[in-house]
């Protein structure tokens, strides 16, 4: 993905909701999509906790935020329950094909604490027109 390119379609399951779709978003200015490694990543934990602490500021600036990983629903629920990320929409089960369409780098597990395959972090700010 490069600046000013139209983004691929994106639909994911969201904890405590049903499905989230990029094309159905209607932010004032931007939708911020944070792709993160998953529950196993301490750096992602710190990043998402910082984002969650500042959600009201993002909202004041017209930015809607969602965090998405390839984690299973169970691992995403662990993140929600154990990390300080209340209020942040957490997407899970990002399909491999979707991760590839977004140009996300993929990594294989190097320890038993990691899923077999996961996407590396990326942040996208997307205008309402995609």
PDB file of C-alpha atoms in Angstrom:
ATOM      1  CA  UNK A   1       0.000   0.000   0.000  1.00  0.00           C
ATOM      2  CA  UNK A   2       1.165   3.481  -0.856  1.00  0.00           C
ATOM      3  CA  UNK A   3      -0.259   6.885   0.098  1.00  0.00           C
ATOM      4  CA  UNK A   4      -3.328   7.871  -1.920  1.00  0.00           C
ATOM      5  CA  UNK A   5      -4.002   4.289  -3.074  1.00  0.00           C
ATOM      6  CA  UNK A   6      -7.499   2.947  -2.481  1.00  0.00           C
ATOM      7  CA  UNK A   7      -7.412   0.389   0.314  1.00  0.00           C
ATOM      8  CA  UNK A   8      -8.452  -3.237  -0.136  1.00  0.00           C
ATOM      9  CA  UNK A   9     -11.689  -4.440   1.410  1.00  0.00           C
ATOM     10  CA  UNK A  10     -11.488  -5.273   5.096  1.00  0.00           C
ATOM     11  CA  UNK A  11     -14.009  -7.216   7.181  1.00  0.00           C
ATOM     12  CA  UNK A  12     -13.151  -8.745  10.539  1.00  0.00           C
ATOM     13  CA  UNK A  13     -14.848 -10.047  13.635  1.00  0.00           C
ATOM     14  CA  UNK A  14     -14.714  -7.613  16.567  1.00  0.00           C
ATOM     15  CA  UNK A  15     -14.853  -8.637  20.229  1.00  0.00           C
ATOM     16  CA  UNK A  16     -18.146  -7.709  21.904  1.00  0.00           C
ATOM     17  CA  UNK A  17     -19.669  -6.969  18.480  1.00  0.00           C
ATOM     18  CA  UNK A  18     -20.263  -8.966  15.354  1.00  0.00           C
ATOM     19  CA  UNK A  19     -18.424  -7.812  12.276  1.00  0.00           C
ATOM     20  CA  UNK A  20     -16.489  -4.674  11.412  1.00  0.00           C
ATOM     21  CA  UNK A  21     -16.232  -3.515   7.801  1.00  0.00           C
ATOM     22  CA  UNK A  22     -14.064  -0.672   6.565  1.00  0.00           C
ATOM     23  CA  UNK A  23     -16.559   0.348   3.893  1.00  0.00           C
ATOM     24  CA  UNK A  24     -19.256   0.800   6.563  1.00  0.00           C
ATOM     25  CA  UNK A  25     -17.165   3.231   8.618  1.00  0.00           C
ATOM     26  CA  UNK A  26     -18.110   6.878   8.652  1.00  0.00           C
ATOM     27  CA  UNK A  27     -15.385   8.755  10.531  1.00  0.00           C
ATOM     28  CA  UNK A  28     -15.316  12.519  10.693  1.00  0.00           C
ATOM     29  CA  UNK A  29     -11.772  12.553   9.261  1.00  0.00           C
ATOM     30  CA  UNK A  30     -10.005   9.189   9.366  1.00  0.00           C
ATOM     31  CA  UNK A  31     -10.215   5.561  10.335  1.00  0.00           C
ATOM     32  CA  UNK A  32      -7.007   4.404  11.986  1.00  0.00           C
ATOM     33  CA  UNK A  33      -6.347   0.704  11.578  1.00  0.00           C
ATOM     34  CA  UNK A  34      -3.648  -0.699  13.820  1.00  0.00           C
ATOM     35  CA  UNK A  35      -2.531  -4.147  12.764  1.00  0.00           C
ATOM     36  CA  UNK A  36      -0.686  -5.755  15.669  1.00  0.00           C
ATOM     37  CA  UNK A  37       1.151  -9.050  16.175  1.00  0.00           C
ATOM     38  CA  UNK A  38      -1.130 -10.430  18.854  1.00  0.00           C
ATOM     39  CA  UNK A  39      -1.337 -11.430  22.486  1.00  0.00           C
ATOM     40  CA  UNK A  40       2.263 -12.680  22.565  1.00  0.00           C
ATOM     41  CA  UNK A  41       3.763  -9.242  21.766  1.00  0.00           C
ATOM     42  CA  UNK A  42       4.770  -7.017  24.720  1.00  0.00           C
ATOM     43  CA  UNK A  43       5.543  -4.101  22.393  1.00  0.00           C
ATOM     44  CA  UNK A  44       2.030  -4.329  20.899  1.00  0.00           C
ATOM     45  CA  UNK A  45       0.582  -4.410  24.425  1.00  0.00           C
ATOM     46  CA  UNK A  46       2.332  -1.142  25.291  1.00  0.00           C
ATOM     47  CA  UNK A  47       1.310   0.449  21.979  1.00  0.00           C
ATOM     48  CA  UNK A  48      -2.366  -0.507  22.296  1.00  0.00           C
ATOM     49  CA  UNK A  49      -2.501   0.562  25.933  1.00  0.00           C
ATOM     50  CA  UNK A  50      -1.145   3.974  24.916  1.00  0.00           C
ATOM     51  CA  UNK A  51      -3.710   4.233  22.118  1.00  0.00           C
ATOM     52  CA  UNK A  52      -6.522   3.220  24.500  1.00  0.00           C
ATOM     53  CA  UNK A  53      -5.410   5.893  27.007  1.00  0.00           C
ATOM     54  CA  UNK A  54      -5.780   8.486  24.263  1.00  0.00           C
ATOM     55  CA  UNK A  55      -8.966   7.297  22.532  1.00  0.00           C
ATOM     56  CA  UNK A  56     -10.882  10.411  23.546  1.00  0.00           C
ATOM     57  CA  UNK A  57      -8.224  12.601  21.919  1.00  0.00           C
ATOM     58  CA  UNK A  58      -8.377  10.576  18.713  1.00  0.00           C
ATOM     59  CA  UNK A  59     -12.163  10.920  18.735  1.00  0.00           C
ATOM     60  CA  UNK A  60     -11.909  14.709  19.294  1.00  0.00           C
ATOM     61  CA  UNK A  61      -9.722  14.868  16.188  1.00  0.00           C
ATOM     62  CA  UNK A  62     -12.269  12.896  14.139  1.00  0.00           C
ATOM     63  CA  UNK A  63     -10.313   9.634  14.116  1.00  0.00           C
ATOM     64  CA  UNK A  64     -12.010   6.278  14.719  1.00  0.00           C
ATOM     65  CA  UNK A  65      -9.619   3.532  15.840  1.00  0.00           C
ATOM     66  CA  UNK A  66      -9.628  -0.258  15.485  1.00  0.00           C
ATOM     67  CA  UNK A  67      -6.864  -2.739  16.357  1.00  0.00           C
ATOM     68  CA  UNK A  68      -6.711  -5.997  14.397  1.00  0.00           C
ATOM     69  CA  UNK A  69      -4.621  -9.155  14.577  1.00  0.00           C
ATOM     70  CA  UNK A  70      -4.585 -12.674  13.220  1.00  0.00           C
ATOM     71  CA  UNK A  71      -5.131 -13.936  16.789  1.00  0.00           C
ATOM     72  CA  UNK A  72      -7.995 -16.293  17.493  1.00  0.00           C
ATOM     73  CA  UNK A  73     -10.982 -14.945  19.372  1.00  0.00           C
ATOM     74  CA  UNK A  74      -9.692 -16.604  22.559  1.00  0.00           C
ATOM     75  CA  UNK A  75      -6.258 -14.935  22.311  1.00  0.00           C
ATOM     76  CA  UNK A  76      -7.859 -11.565  21.473  1.00  0.00           C
ATOM     77  CA  UNK A  77     -10.088 -11.926  24.552  1.00  0.00           C
ATOM     78  CA  UNK A  78      -6.966 -12.525  26.671  1.00  0.00           C
ATOM     79  CA  UNK A  79      -5.538  -9.274  25.327  1.00  0.00           C
ATOM     80  CA  UNK A  80      -8.749  -7.414  26.132  1.00  0.00           C
ATOM     81  CA  UNK A  81      -8.965  -8.883  29.632  1.00  0.00           C
ATOM     82  CA  UNK A  82      -5.290  -8.648  30.617  1.00  0.00           C
ATOM     83  CA  UNK A  83      -4.162  -5.466  28.873  1.00  0.00           C
ATOM     84  CA  UNK A  84      -5.441  -1.968  29.700  1.00  0.00           C
ATOM     85  CA  UNK A  85      -7.247  -1.478  26.378  1.00  0.00           C
ATOM     86  CA  UNK A  86     -10.868  -0.966  27.409  1.00  0.00           C
ATOM     87  CA  UNK A  87     -12.835   0.992  24.843  1.00  0.00           C
ATOM     88  CA  UNK A  88     -10.600  -0.045  21.954  1.00  0.00           C
ATOM     89  CA  UNK A  89     -12.279  -2.105  19.229  1.00  0.00           C
ATOM     90  CA  UNK A  90     -10.310  -5.364  18.929  1.00  0.00           C
ATOM     91  CA  UNK A  91     -10.527  -7.346  15.710  1.00  0.00           C
ATOM     92  CA  UNK A  92      -9.451 -10.972  15.482  1.00  0.00           C
ATOM     93  CA  UNK A  93      -9.057 -13.832  13.026  1.00  0.00           C
ATOM     94  CA  UNK A  94      -7.682 -11.595  10.262  1.00  0.00           C
ATOM     95  CA  UNK A  95      -7.579 -13.929   7.251  1.00  0.00           C
ATOM     96  CA  UNK A  96      -4.184 -14.633   5.693  1.00  0.00           C
ATOM     97  CA  UNK A  97      -5.437 -13.475   2.284  1.00  0.00           C
ATOM     98  CA  UNK A  98      -6.538 -10.149   3.748  1.00  0.00           C
ATOM     99  CA  UNK A  99      -3.199  -9.642   5.500  1.00  0.00           C
ATOM    100  CA  UNK A 100      -1.459 -10.234   2.174  1.00  0.00           C
ATOM    101  CA  UNK A 101      -3.814  -7.858   0.330  1.00  0.00           C
ATOM    102  CA  UNK A 102      -2.879  -5.123   2.826  1.00  0.00           C
ATOM    103  CA  UNK A 103       0.818  -5.820   2.259  1.00  0.00           C
ATOM    104  CA  UNK A 104       1.446  -6.946   5.822  1.00  0.00           C
ATOM    105  CA  UNK A 105       4.687  -8.787   6.487  1.00  0.00           C
ATOM    106  CA  UNK A 106       4.067 -12.278   7.857  1.00  0.00           C
ATOM    107  CA  UNK A 107       6.167 -14.049  10.478  1.00  0.00           C
ATOM    108  CA  UNK A 108       6.346 -17.650  11.640  1.00  0.00           C
ATOM    109  CA  UNK A 109       6.528 -18.582  15.293  1.00  0.00           C
ATOM    110  CA  UNK A 110       9.948 -18.861  16.905  1.00  0.00           C
ATOM    111  CA  UNK A 111       8.581 -19.901  20.307  1.00  0.00           C
ATOM    112  CA  UNK A 112       5.638 -21.888  21.607  1.00  0.00           C
ATOM    113  CA  UNK A 113       4.088 -18.672  22.993  1.00  0.00           C
ATOM    114  CA  UNK A 114       3.471 -17.391  19.455  1.00  0.00           C
ATOM    115  CA  UNK A 115       0.879 -18.520  16.942  1.00  0.00           C
ATOM    116  CA  UNK A 116       2.266 -20.485  14.000  1.00  0.00           C
ATOM    117  CA  UNK A 117       1.776 -17.474  11.692  1.00  0.00           C
ATOM    118  CA  UNK A 118       1.064 -13.832  12.479  1.00  0.00           C
ATOM    119  CA  UNK A 119       1.217 -10.438  10.778  1.00  0.00           C
ATOM    120  CA  UNK A 120       3.717  -7.783  11.738  1.00  0.00           C
ATOM    121  CA  UNK A 121       2.562  -4.346  12.955  1.00  0.00           C
ATOM    122  CA  UNK A 122       1.315  -1.633  10.620  1.00  0.00           C
ATOM    123  CA  UNK A 123      -0.768   1.507  11.015  1.00  0.00           C
ATOM    124  CA  UNK A 124      -3.020   2.987   8.332  1.00  0.00           C
ATOM    125  CA  UNK A 125      -4.875   6.308   8.428  1.00  0.00           C
ATOM    126  CA  UNK A 126      -7.709   6.073   5.936  1.00  0.00           C
ATOM    127  CA  UNK A 127      -9.911   8.863   4.655  1.00  0.00           C
ATOM    128  CA  UNK A 128     -13.670   8.202   4.489  1.00  0.00           C
ATOM    129  CA  UNK A 129     -13.413   7.684   0.708  1.00  0.00           C
ATOM    130  CA  UNK A 130     -10.936   4.832   1.199  1.00  0.00           C
TER     131      UNK A 130
END
